[in-house]
Amino acid sequence: MTTYAHITGWGMHVPNKILTNAEISKMVDTSDEWIQERSGIKTRRIAGKEDTSASMGAEAAFNALKMAQIHPRDLDLVIVSTSTPEHMFPSTASIVQNQIGAVNAGAFDISAACTGFIFALDMATQAIRSGSIKSAIVIGTETLSRIIDWTDRGTCMLFGDGAGAFVLQASEKPGGVISSIMRSDGSGADLLSVPAGGSAQPASADTIAQGLHFVQMKGREVFRFATRVMAKASQEAIDKAGLKIEDISIFIPHQANKRIIEAAARGLKLPIERFVMNVDKYGNTSTASIPIATVEAFEFGKLNKGDNVVMVGFGSGLTWGAVSLIWTGPLDAEKPVRFGLLSIFVGIRSFLRKLIRWIEGLIWGRWIPK
Ligand code: COA
């Protein structure tokens, strides 16, 4: 009996603060007109002090769980894709796992930059299809505003913060993720990176003075790479699924630049209307962009039951990949989950854990030898 991995819940979360191009033009030498013409971006969301990659990821995850009608304790796996993790370790996934109360799940992060969500989706799918697990949540979350050099006009206007999540569940009903491709070319590693803060160049006064903890990008080269791989990766995923391009109802591409998405449409000889686009509102939210675009595509009626969908991404690494899937929506829940009570319970438990950690800190603080 074949097991399929269905996307049964989807959710997003973006911070409240909207940063406009006009505001950016007061920070660096640029203009609303230039940014819109070269990237299609009008606004992006910026994390507040209280927002972190884990907190936004947990919000998105909770919304996805509500949609799927699955209790967090029934999750087997939490995968977080992020380039802005909370720490070097522990993983952001472990923090999210605790925040949502996924007490029976394993949790780990993957690092594949903007392609990360596609790779994470593929990993969760393979785990479900192999029979190893029955359910997973895949989260893409970023607080890129914290690693952007706000004096660099070549990068600061491009990026934004936010999170998106999918719940995946096993079912014998055909559907869900059908094919995927994952690719990487590390020879382009220097085209888009945060050079310092890792083991190659640990944090020091010198690396900070040189701004090496910020995103460094060779924009033109990344643009050329992106336009080369988007159409190719989509076509490969379609071929692998045994489909034809005309079978695909909608493409959900990584939202980096309107011109890159238009180039992909031209490469596939398709009208731009077949591509979901919301880069104007959120900018490039890296690994969060595909799930955020999916949530909005569904809300605006662009995603319907039975649709063949292609999701395609590219990013630092260099990395790129695509998945082809059948959009089936939530499975019939065995019994409805009461999320009102669950939300209160998760909130109280998270507060109690913080309180316990604080008390432990007080006690252990006294015992640590000076
Ligand atoms: N405002 C005004 N001028 C700017 C500017 C800004 N914000 N940023 C760069 N410029 C200038 C450059 O200095 C350059 O001037 P010069 O010709 O005098 O040297 C000129 O505009 C053209 O720069 P260029 O880099 O060729 O522009 P572009 O058309 O390639 O657009 C990007 C720049 C960044 C929008 C584009 O290269 C891009 O989107 N690249 C991909 C980035 C990406 O997707 N990264 C994430 C991958 S997941």
GROMACS .gro file of C-alpha atoms and ligand atoms in nm:
model
  418
    1MET     CA    1   0.000   0.000   0.000
    2THR     CA    2   0.147   0.339  -0.102
    3THR     CA    3   0.153   0.616   0.158
    4TYR     CA    4   0.121   0.977   0.043
    5ALA     CA    5   0.226   1.296   0.223
    6HIS     CA    6  -0.057   1.550   0.209
    7ILE     CA    7  -0.036   1.919   0.300
    8THR     CA    8  -0.331   1.937   0.536
    9GLY     CA    9  -0.271   2.270   0.711
   10TRP     CA   10  -0.101   2.599   0.629
   11GLY     CA   11  -0.043   2.915   0.828
   12MET     CA   12   0.159   3.235   0.831
   13HIS     CA   13   0.261   3.511   1.066
   14VAL     CA   14   0.418   3.847   0.987
   15PRO     CA   15   0.514   4.125   1.229
   16ASN     CA   16   0.295   4.436   1.246
   17LYS     CA   17   0.555   4.697   1.152
   18ILE     CA   18   0.540   4.790   0.782
   19LEU     CA   19   0.850   4.953   0.633
   20THR     CA   20   0.786   5.144   0.310
   21ASN     CA   21   1.025   5.230   0.028
   22ALA     CA   22   0.978   5.597   0.118
   23GLU     CA   23   1.112   5.526   0.467
   24ILE     CA   24   1.409   5.335   0.322
   25SER     CA   25   1.488   5.631   0.093
   26LYS     CA   26   1.542   5.837   0.409
   27MET     CA   27   1.799   5.581   0.531
   28VAL     CA   28   2.004   5.521   0.212
   29ASP     CA   29   2.051   5.681  -0.130
   30THR     CA   30   1.761   5.521  -0.319
   31SER     CA   31   1.402   5.592  -0.424
   32ASP     CA   32   1.062   5.426  -0.422
   33GLU     CA   33   1.067   5.435  -0.803
   34TRP     CA   34   1.408   5.256  -0.827
   35ILE     CA   35   1.315   4.984  -0.579
   36GLN     CA   36   0.979   4.914  -0.744
   37GLU     CA   37   1.125   4.911  -1.095
   38ARG     CA   38   1.420   4.681  -1.011
   39SER     CA   39   1.251   4.449  -0.762
   40GLY     CA   40   0.872   4.503  -0.755
   41ILE     CA   41   0.888   4.558  -0.377
   42LYS     CA   42   0.673   4.829  -0.216
   43THR     CA   43   0.675   4.733   0.153
   44ARG     CA   44   0.818   4.471   0.387
   45ARG     CA   45   0.746   4.369   0.749
   46ILE     CA   46   1.002   4.427   1.024
   47ALA     CA   47   1.019   4.228   1.349
   48GLY     CA   48   0.950   4.411   1.674
   49LYS     CA   49   1.173   4.366   1.980
   50GLU     CA   50   0.952   4.083   2.107
   51ASP     CA   51   0.952   3.893   1.774
   52THR     CA   52   1.209   3.622   1.708
   53SER     CA   53   1.239   3.351   1.444
   54ALA     CA   54   1.099   3.100   1.696
   55SER     CA   55   0.809   3.316   1.815
   56MET     CA   56   0.695   3.395   1.459
   57GLY     CA   57   0.751   3.033   1.354
   58ALA     CA   58   0.540   2.911   1.646
   59GLU     CA   59   0.255   3.150   1.552
   60ALA     CA   60   0.259   3.029   1.191
   61ALA     CA   61   0.278   2.667   1.309
   62PHE     CA   62  -0.018   2.711   1.540
   63ASN     CA   63  -0.228   2.856   1.256
   64ALA     CA   64  -0.132   2.562   1.034
   65LEU     CA   65  -0.224   2.311   1.308
   66LYS     CA   66  -0.565   2.475   1.352
   67MET     CA   67  -0.628   2.446   0.979
   68ALA     CA   68  -0.527   2.078   0.978
   69GLN     CA   69  -0.726   2.009   1.298
   70ILE     CA   70  -0.434   1.821   1.447
   71HIS     CA   71  -0.326   1.842   1.809
   72PRO     CA   72   0.043   1.942   1.859
   73ARG     CA   73   0.102   1.627   2.068
   74ASP     CA   74   0.015   1.418   1.759
   75LEU     CA   75   0.306   1.565   1.559
   76ASP     CA   76   0.600   1.330   1.500
   77LEU     CA   77   0.847   1.584   1.358
   78VAL     CA   78   0.917   1.958   1.362
   79ILE     CA   79   1.153   2.090   1.093
   80VAL     CA   80   1.248   2.456   1.094
   81SER     CA   81   1.420   2.608   0.795
   82THR     CA   82   1.591   2.938   0.873
   83SER     CA   83   1.899   3.147   0.802
   84THR     CA   84   1.832   3.354   1.113
   85PRO     CA   85   1.821   3.090   1.388
   86GLU     CA   86   1.776   3.194   1.750
   87HIS     CA   87   2.123   3.061   1.837
   88MET     CA   88   2.410   2.856   1.690
   89PHE     CA   89   2.250   2.585   1.903
   90PRO     CA   90   2.009   2.464   2.031
   91SER     CA   91   1.804   2.447   1.714
   92THR     CA   92   1.522   2.693   1.659
   93ALA     CA   93   1.307   2.386   1.589
   94SER     CA   94   1.351   2.267   1.949
   95ILE     CA   95   1.237   2.607   2.077
   96VAL     CA   96   0.933   2.607   1.847
   97GLN     CA   97   0.857   2.245   1.942
   98ASN     CA   98   0.839   2.353   2.307
   99GLN     CA   99   0.638   2.669   2.233
  100ILE     CA  100   0.368   2.483   2.042
  101GLY     CA  101   0.362   2.185   2.279
  102ALA     CA  102   0.465   1.919   2.026
  103VAL     CA  103   0.573   1.696   2.313
  104ASN     CA  104   0.607   1.376   2.109
  105ALA     CA  105   0.802   1.521   1.817
  106GLY     CA  106   1.168   1.521   1.719
  107ALA     CA  107   1.292   1.862   1.606
  108PHE     CA  108   1.579   1.993   1.396
  109ASP     CA  109   1.676   2.287   1.177
  110ILE     CA  110   1.789   2.282   0.820
  111SER     CA  111   2.006   2.548   0.663
  112ALA     CA  112   1.958   2.594   0.290
  113ALA     CA  113   1.879   2.967   0.286
  114CYS     CA  114   1.583   3.068   0.066
  115THR     CA  115   1.555   2.716  -0.079
  116GLY     CA  116   1.528   2.573   0.272
  117PHE     CA  117   1.150   2.541   0.275
  118ILE     CA  118   1.153   2.327  -0.042
  119PHE     CA  119   1.426   2.103   0.102
  120ALA     CA  120   1.245   2.074   0.438
  121LEU     CA  121   0.919   1.990   0.260
  122ASP     CA  122   1.099   1.717   0.069
  123MET     CA  123   1.259   1.574   0.388
  124ALA     CA  124   0.924   1.562   0.571
  125THR     CA  125   0.758   1.407   0.266
  126GLN     CA  126   1.019   1.132   0.239
  127ALA     CA  127   0.988   1.053   0.613
  128ILE     CA  128   0.610   1.018   0.577
  129ARG     CA  129   0.618   0.825   0.250
  130SER     CA  130   0.872   0.577   0.392
  131GLY     CA  131   0.633   0.497   0.678
  132SER     CA  132   0.880   0.624   0.939
  133ILE     CA  133   0.642   0.896   1.067
  134LYS     CA  134   0.276   0.989   1.022
  135SER     CA  135   0.282   1.367   1.059
  136ALA     CA  136   0.522   1.660   1.047
  137ILE     CA  137   0.523   2.036   1.057
  138VAL     CA  138   0.758   2.226   0.828
  139ILE     CA  139   0.825   2.588   0.919
  140GLY     CA  140   1.012   2.859   0.731
  141THR     CA  141   1.088   3.159   0.951
  142GLU     CA  142   1.318   3.461   0.927
  143THR     CA  143   1.414   3.777   1.114
  144LEU     CA  144   1.639   3.899   0.833
  145SER     CA  145   1.611   4.260   0.952
  146ARG     CA  146   1.857   4.165   1.228
  147ILE     CA  147   2.134   4.060   0.985
  148ILE     CA  148   2.088   4.338   0.729
  149ASP     CA  149   2.328   4.629   0.699
  150TRP     CA  150   2.081   4.918   0.699
  151THR     CA  151   2.343   5.140   0.535
  152ASP     CA  152   2.385   4.907   0.232
  153ARG     CA  153   2.140   5.018  -0.037
  154GLY     CA  154   2.213   4.707  -0.245
  155THR     CA  155   2.056   4.473   0.011
  156CYS     CA  156   1.849   4.658   0.272
  157MET     CA  157   1.551   4.727   0.045
  158LEU     CA  158   1.514   4.361  -0.058
  159PHE     CA  159   1.444   4.169   0.261
  160GLY     CA  160   1.164   4.134   0.517
  161ASP     CA  161   1.065   3.927   0.821
  162GLY     CA  162   0.794   3.663   0.863
  163ALA     CA  163   0.708   3.296   0.892
  164GLY     CA  164   0.500   3.031   0.720
  165ALA     CA  165   0.424   2.667   0.799
  166PHE     CA  166   0.273   2.352   0.647
  167VAL     CA  167   0.137   2.049   0.832
  168LEU     CA  168   0.199   1.724   0.644
  169GLN     CA  169   0.006   1.404   0.716
  170ALA     CA  170   0.017   1.048   0.590
  171SER     CA  171  -0.278   0.913   0.392
  172GLU     CA  172  -0.340   0.625   0.156
  173LYS     CA  173  -0.546   0.861  -0.059
  174PRO     CA  174  -0.334   0.962  -0.364
  175GLY     CA  175  -0.217   1.325  -0.355
  176GLY     CA  176   0.016   1.560  -0.172
  177VAL     CA  177   0.381   1.602  -0.267
  178ILE     CA  178   0.445   1.392  -0.578
  179SER     CA  179   0.798   1.480  -0.689
  180SER     CA  180   1.087   1.695  -0.583
  181ILE     CA  181   1.434   1.798  -0.692
  182MET     CA  182   1.710   1.939  -0.474
  183ARG     CA  183   2.026   2.099  -0.615
  184SER     CA  184   2.332   2.283  -0.486
  185ASP     CA  185   2.646   2.447  -0.625
  186GLY     CA  186   2.882   2.554  -0.348
  187SER     CA  187   3.120   2.718  -0.595
  188GLY     CA  188   2.884   3.018  -0.570
  189ALA     CA  189   2.895   3.028  -0.189
  190ASP     CA  190   3.049   3.376  -0.180
  191LEU     CA  191   2.775   3.536  -0.391
  192LEU     CA  192   2.535   3.562  -0.098
  193SER     CA  193   2.654   3.507   0.258
  194VAL     CA  194   2.695   3.625   0.615
  195PRO     CA  195   3.073   3.571   0.637
  196ALA     CA  196   3.135   3.600   1.013
  197GLY     CA  197   2.985   3.462   1.333
  198GLY     CA  198   3.044   3.095   1.246
  199SER     CA  199   3.347   2.873   1.308
  200ALA     CA  200   3.538   3.001   1.002
  201GLN     CA  201   3.535   3.358   1.130
  202PRO     CA  202   3.416   3.365   1.489
  203ALA     CA  203   3.269   3.687   1.623
  204SER     CA  204   3.535   3.940   1.718
  205ALA     CA  205   3.558   4.318   1.754
  206ASP     CA  206   3.730   4.317   1.414
  207THR     CA  207   3.461   4.120   1.228
  208ILE     CA  208   3.196   4.344   1.379
  209ALA     CA  209   3.387   4.660   1.283
  210GLN     CA  210   3.403   4.530   0.924
  211GLY     CA  211   3.029   4.452   0.918
  212LEU     CA  212   3.093   4.085   0.843
  213HIS     CA  213   2.789   3.977   1.047
  214PHE     CA  214   2.563   4.133   0.787
  215VAL     CA  215   2.432   3.993   0.458
  216GLN     CA  216   2.682   4.044   0.174
  217MET     CA  217   2.548   3.997  -0.177
  218LYS     CA  218   2.664   4.023  -0.537
  219GLY     CA  219   2.316   4.113  -0.660
  220ARG     CA  220   2.376   4.100  -1.034
  221GLU     CA  221   2.535   3.751  -1.020
  222VAL     CA  222   2.259   3.617  -0.792
  223PHE     CA  223   2.002   3.759  -1.034
  224ARG     CA  224   2.165   3.579  -1.329
  225PHE     CA  225   2.181   3.249  -1.135
  226ALA     CA  226   1.816   3.279  -1.028
  227THR     CA  227   1.683   3.341  -1.376
  228ARG     CA  228   1.886   3.042  -1.501
  229VAL     CA  229   1.755   2.786  -1.250
  230MET     CA  230   1.390   2.875  -1.178
  231ALA     CA  231   1.234   2.753  -1.505
  232LYS     CA  232   1.473   2.456  -1.529
  233ALA     CA  233   1.400   2.332  -1.175
  234SER     CA  234   1.023   2.368  -1.227
  235GLN     CA  235   1.039   2.170  -1.552
  236GLU     CA  236   1.246   1.895  -1.387
  237ALA     CA  237   0.996   1.855  -1.102
  238ILE     CA  238   0.708   1.845  -1.352
  239ASP     CA  239   0.884   1.580  -1.566
  240LYS     CA  240   0.964   1.372  -1.256
  241ALA     CA  241   0.595   1.378  -1.157
  242GLY     CA  242   0.506   1.246  -1.505
  243LEU     CA  243   0.310   1.562  -1.580
  244LYS     CA  244   0.309   1.819  -1.860
  245ILE     CA  245   0.344   2.191  -1.810
  246GLU     CA  246  -0.019   2.244  -1.914
  247ASP     CA  247  -0.129   2.019  -1.623
  248ILE     CA  248   0.003   2.273  -1.370
  249SER     CA  249  -0.265   2.512  -1.243
  250ILE     CA  250  -0.041   2.741  -1.043
  251PHE     CA  251   0.327   2.806  -0.967
  252ILE     CA  252   0.432   2.932  -0.625
  253PRO     CA  253   0.785   3.067  -0.664
  254HIS     CA  254   1.027   3.206  -0.406
  255GLN     CA  255   0.944   3.576  -0.373
  256ALA     CA  256   1.277   3.753  -0.425
  257ASN     CA  257   1.220   3.987  -0.716
  258LYS     CA  258   0.930   4.045  -0.956
  259ARG     CA  259   1.172   4.043  -1.251
  260ILE     CA  260   1.307   3.699  -1.153
  261ILE     CA  261   0.952   3.556  -1.140
  262GLU     CA  262   0.872   3.717  -1.477
  263ALA     CA  263   1.188   3.560  -1.624
  264ALA     CA  264   1.076   3.218  -1.493
  265ALA     CA  265   0.735   3.265  -1.659
  266ARG     CA  266   0.904   3.358  -1.987
  267GLY     CA  267   1.138   3.055  -1.956
  268LEU     CA  268   0.838   2.824  -1.918
  269LYS     CA  269   0.644   3.013  -2.190
  270LEU     CA  270   0.357   3.077  -1.948
  271PRO     CA  271   0.154   3.388  -1.870
  272ILE     CA  272   0.258   3.562  -1.549
  273GLU     CA  273  -0.097   3.511  -1.412
  274ARG     CA  274  -0.007   3.146  -1.348
  275PHE     CA  275   0.251   3.261  -1.089
  276VAL     CA  276   0.161   3.366  -0.734
  277MET     CA  277   0.326   3.697  -0.649
  278ASN     CA  278   0.323   3.896  -0.323
  279VAL     CA  279   0.683   4.021  -0.318
  280ASP     CA  280   0.539   4.375  -0.340
  281LYS     CA  281   0.394   4.341   0.013
  282TYR     CA  282   0.657   4.142   0.204
  283GLY     CA  283   0.984   4.172   0.007
  284ASN     CA  284   1.210   3.866   0.021
  285THR     CA  285   1.135   3.674   0.341
  286SER     CA  286   1.379   3.401   0.233
  287THR     CA  287   1.262   3.054   0.338
  288ALA     CA  288   0.929   3.192   0.465
  289SER     CA  289   0.827   3.333   0.127
  290ILE     CA  290   0.684   3.018  -0.034
  291PRO     CA  291   0.454   2.921   0.258
  292ILE     CA  292   0.343   3.286   0.302
  293ALA     CA  293   0.264   3.309  -0.071
  294THR     CA  294   0.076   2.976  -0.045
  295VAL     CA  295  -0.140   3.097   0.244
  296GLU     CA  296  -0.232   3.413   0.051
  297ALA     CA  297  -0.291   3.223  -0.275
  298PHE     CA  298  -0.542   3.006  -0.089
  299GLU     CA  299  -0.709   3.307   0.074
  300PHE     CA  300  -0.744   3.480  -0.265
  301GLY     CA  301  -0.901   3.169  -0.421
  302LYS     CA  302  -0.603   3.084  -0.644
  303LEU     CA  303  -0.554   2.737  -0.493
  304ASN     CA  304  -0.828   2.480  -0.527
  305LYS     CA  305  -0.875   2.117  -0.430
  306GLY     CA  306  -0.719   1.889  -0.692
  307ASP     CA  307  -0.492   2.156  -0.842
  308ASN     CA  308  -0.147   2.051  -0.961
  309VAL     CA  309   0.095   2.298  -0.805
  310VAL     CA  310   0.468   2.362  -0.847
  311MET     CA  311   0.670   2.534  -0.574
  312VAL     CA  312   1.017   2.649  -0.674
  313GLY     CA  313   1.295   2.823  -0.485
  314PHE     CA  314   1.657   2.935  -0.506
  315GLY     CA  315   1.904   3.096  -0.272
  316SER     CA  316   2.238   3.116  -0.104
  317GLY     CA  317   2.459   2.808  -0.116
  318LEU     CA  318   2.399   2.828  -0.399
  319THR     CA  319   2.090   2.609  -0.370
  320TRP     CA  320   1.775   2.556  -0.571
  321GLY     CA  321   1.487   2.311  -0.586
  322ALA     CA  322   1.125   2.247  -0.673
  323VAL     CA  323   0.834   2.027  -0.572
  324SER     CA  324   0.529   1.921  -0.768
  325LEU     CA  325   0.218   1.844  -0.563
  326ILE     CA  326  -0.154   1.790  -0.571
  327TRP     CA  327  -0.337   2.036  -0.347
  328THR     CA  328  -0.582   1.833  -0.140
  329GLY     CA  329  -0.641   2.041   0.172
  330PRO     CA  330  -0.727   1.911   0.521
  331LEU     CA  331  -0.804   1.540   0.564
  332ASP     CA  332  -1.123   1.452   0.746
  333ALA     CA  333  -1.031   1.496   1.114
  334GLU     CA  334  -1.106   1.195   1.335
  335LYS     CA  335  -1.238   1.425   1.605
  336PRO     CA  336  -1.230   1.805   1.611
  337VAL     CA  337  -0.953   1.964   1.822
  338ARG     CA  338  -1.065   2.243   2.055
  339PHE     CA  339  -0.800   2.504   1.984
  340GLY     CA  340  -0.950   2.771   2.210
  341LEU     CA  341  -0.868   2.568   2.520
  342LEU     CA  342  -0.546   2.441   2.364
  343SER     CA  343  -0.419   2.795   2.297
  344ILE     CA  344  -0.478   2.892   2.662
  345PHE     CA  345  -0.309   2.573   2.780
  346VAL     CA  346  -0.003   2.624   2.555
  347GLY     CA  347   0.025   2.987   2.671
  348ILE     CA  348   0.008   2.896   3.043
  349ARG     CA  349   0.255   2.610   3.000
  350SER     CA  350   0.504   2.828   2.815
  351PHE     CA  351   0.474   3.091   3.093
  352LEU     CA  352   0.528   2.829   3.365
  353ARG     CA  353   0.834   2.691   3.186
  354LYS     CA  354   0.984   3.042   3.163
  355LEU     CA  355   0.912   3.093   3.534
  356ILE     CA  356   1.079   2.762   3.622
  357ARG     CA  357   1.383   2.853   3.409
  358TRP     CA  358   1.402   3.189   3.590
  359ILE     CA  359   1.385   3.024   3.935
  360GLU     CA  360   1.642   2.762   3.826
  361GLY     CA  361   1.866   3.047   3.712
  362LEU     CA  362   1.842   3.206   4.056
  363ILE     CA  363   1.930   2.879   4.233
  364TRP     CA  364   2.202   2.764   3.991
  365GLY     CA  365   2.339   3.117   3.971
  366ARG     CA  366   2.434   3.091   4.342
  367TRP     CA  367   2.592   2.747   4.296
  368ILE     CA  368   2.810   2.828   3.994
  369PRO     CA  369   3.173   2.859   4.125
  370LYS     CA  370   3.322   3.203   4.075
  371COA     N1  371   1.890   5.241  -0.518
  371COA     C1  372   1.944   5.307  -0.622
  371COA     N2  373   2.048   5.258  -0.693
  371COA     C2  374   2.097   5.138  -0.655
  371COA     C3  375   2.046   5.065  -0.549
  371COA     C4  376   1.938   5.122  -0.478
  371COA     N3  377   1.879   5.059  -0.375
  371COA     N4  378   2.114   4.949  -0.538
  371COA     C5  379   2.207   4.950  -0.634
  371COA     N5  380   2.196   5.064  -0.706
  371COA     C6  381   2.276   5.107  -0.821
  371COA     C7  382   2.407   5.032  -0.830
  371COA     O1  383   2.506   5.096  -0.752
  371COA     C8  384   2.436   5.042  -0.979
  371COA     O2  385   2.493   5.167  -1.006
  371COA     P1  386   2.616   5.178  -1.109
  371COA     O3  387   2.562   5.128  -1.240
  371COA     O4  388   2.648   5.322  -1.105
  371COA     O5  389   2.723   5.088  -1.055
  371COA     C9  390   2.299   5.041  -1.044
  371COA     O6  391   2.205   5.074  -0.940
  371COA    C10  392   2.260   4.906  -1.102
  371COA     O7  393   2.293   4.805  -1.007
  371COA     P2  394   2.262   4.654  -1.031
  371COA     O8  395   2.312   4.576  -0.916
  371COA     O9  396   2.310   4.614  -1.170
  371COA    O10  397   2.105   4.659  -1.033
  371COA     P3  398   2.008   4.543  -1.071
  371COA    O11  399   1.921   4.584  -1.184
  371COA    O12  400   2.080   4.412  -1.086
  371COA    O13  401   1.914   4.535  -0.941
  371COA    C11  402   1.900   4.396  -0.747
  371COA    C12  403   1.973   4.510  -0.817
  371COA    C13  404   1.968   4.370  -0.614
  371COA    C14  405   1.756   4.441  -0.727
  371COA    C15  406   1.906   4.271  -0.839
  371COA    O14  407   2.038   4.249  -0.881
  371COA    C16  408   1.856   4.148  -0.773
  371COA    O15  409   1.739   4.137  -0.737
  371COA     N6  410   1.941   4.047  -0.757
  371COA    C17  411   1.902   3.922  -0.694
  371COA    C18  412   1.905   3.940  -0.544
  371COA    C19  413   1.832   3.830  -0.474
  371COA    O16  414   1.732   3.782  -0.519
  371COA     N7  415   1.886   3.791  -0.359
  371COA    C20  416   1.827   3.695  -0.276
  371COA    C21  417   1.839   3.560  -0.333
  371COA     S1  418   1.741   3.447  -0.243
   0.00000   0.00000   0.00000
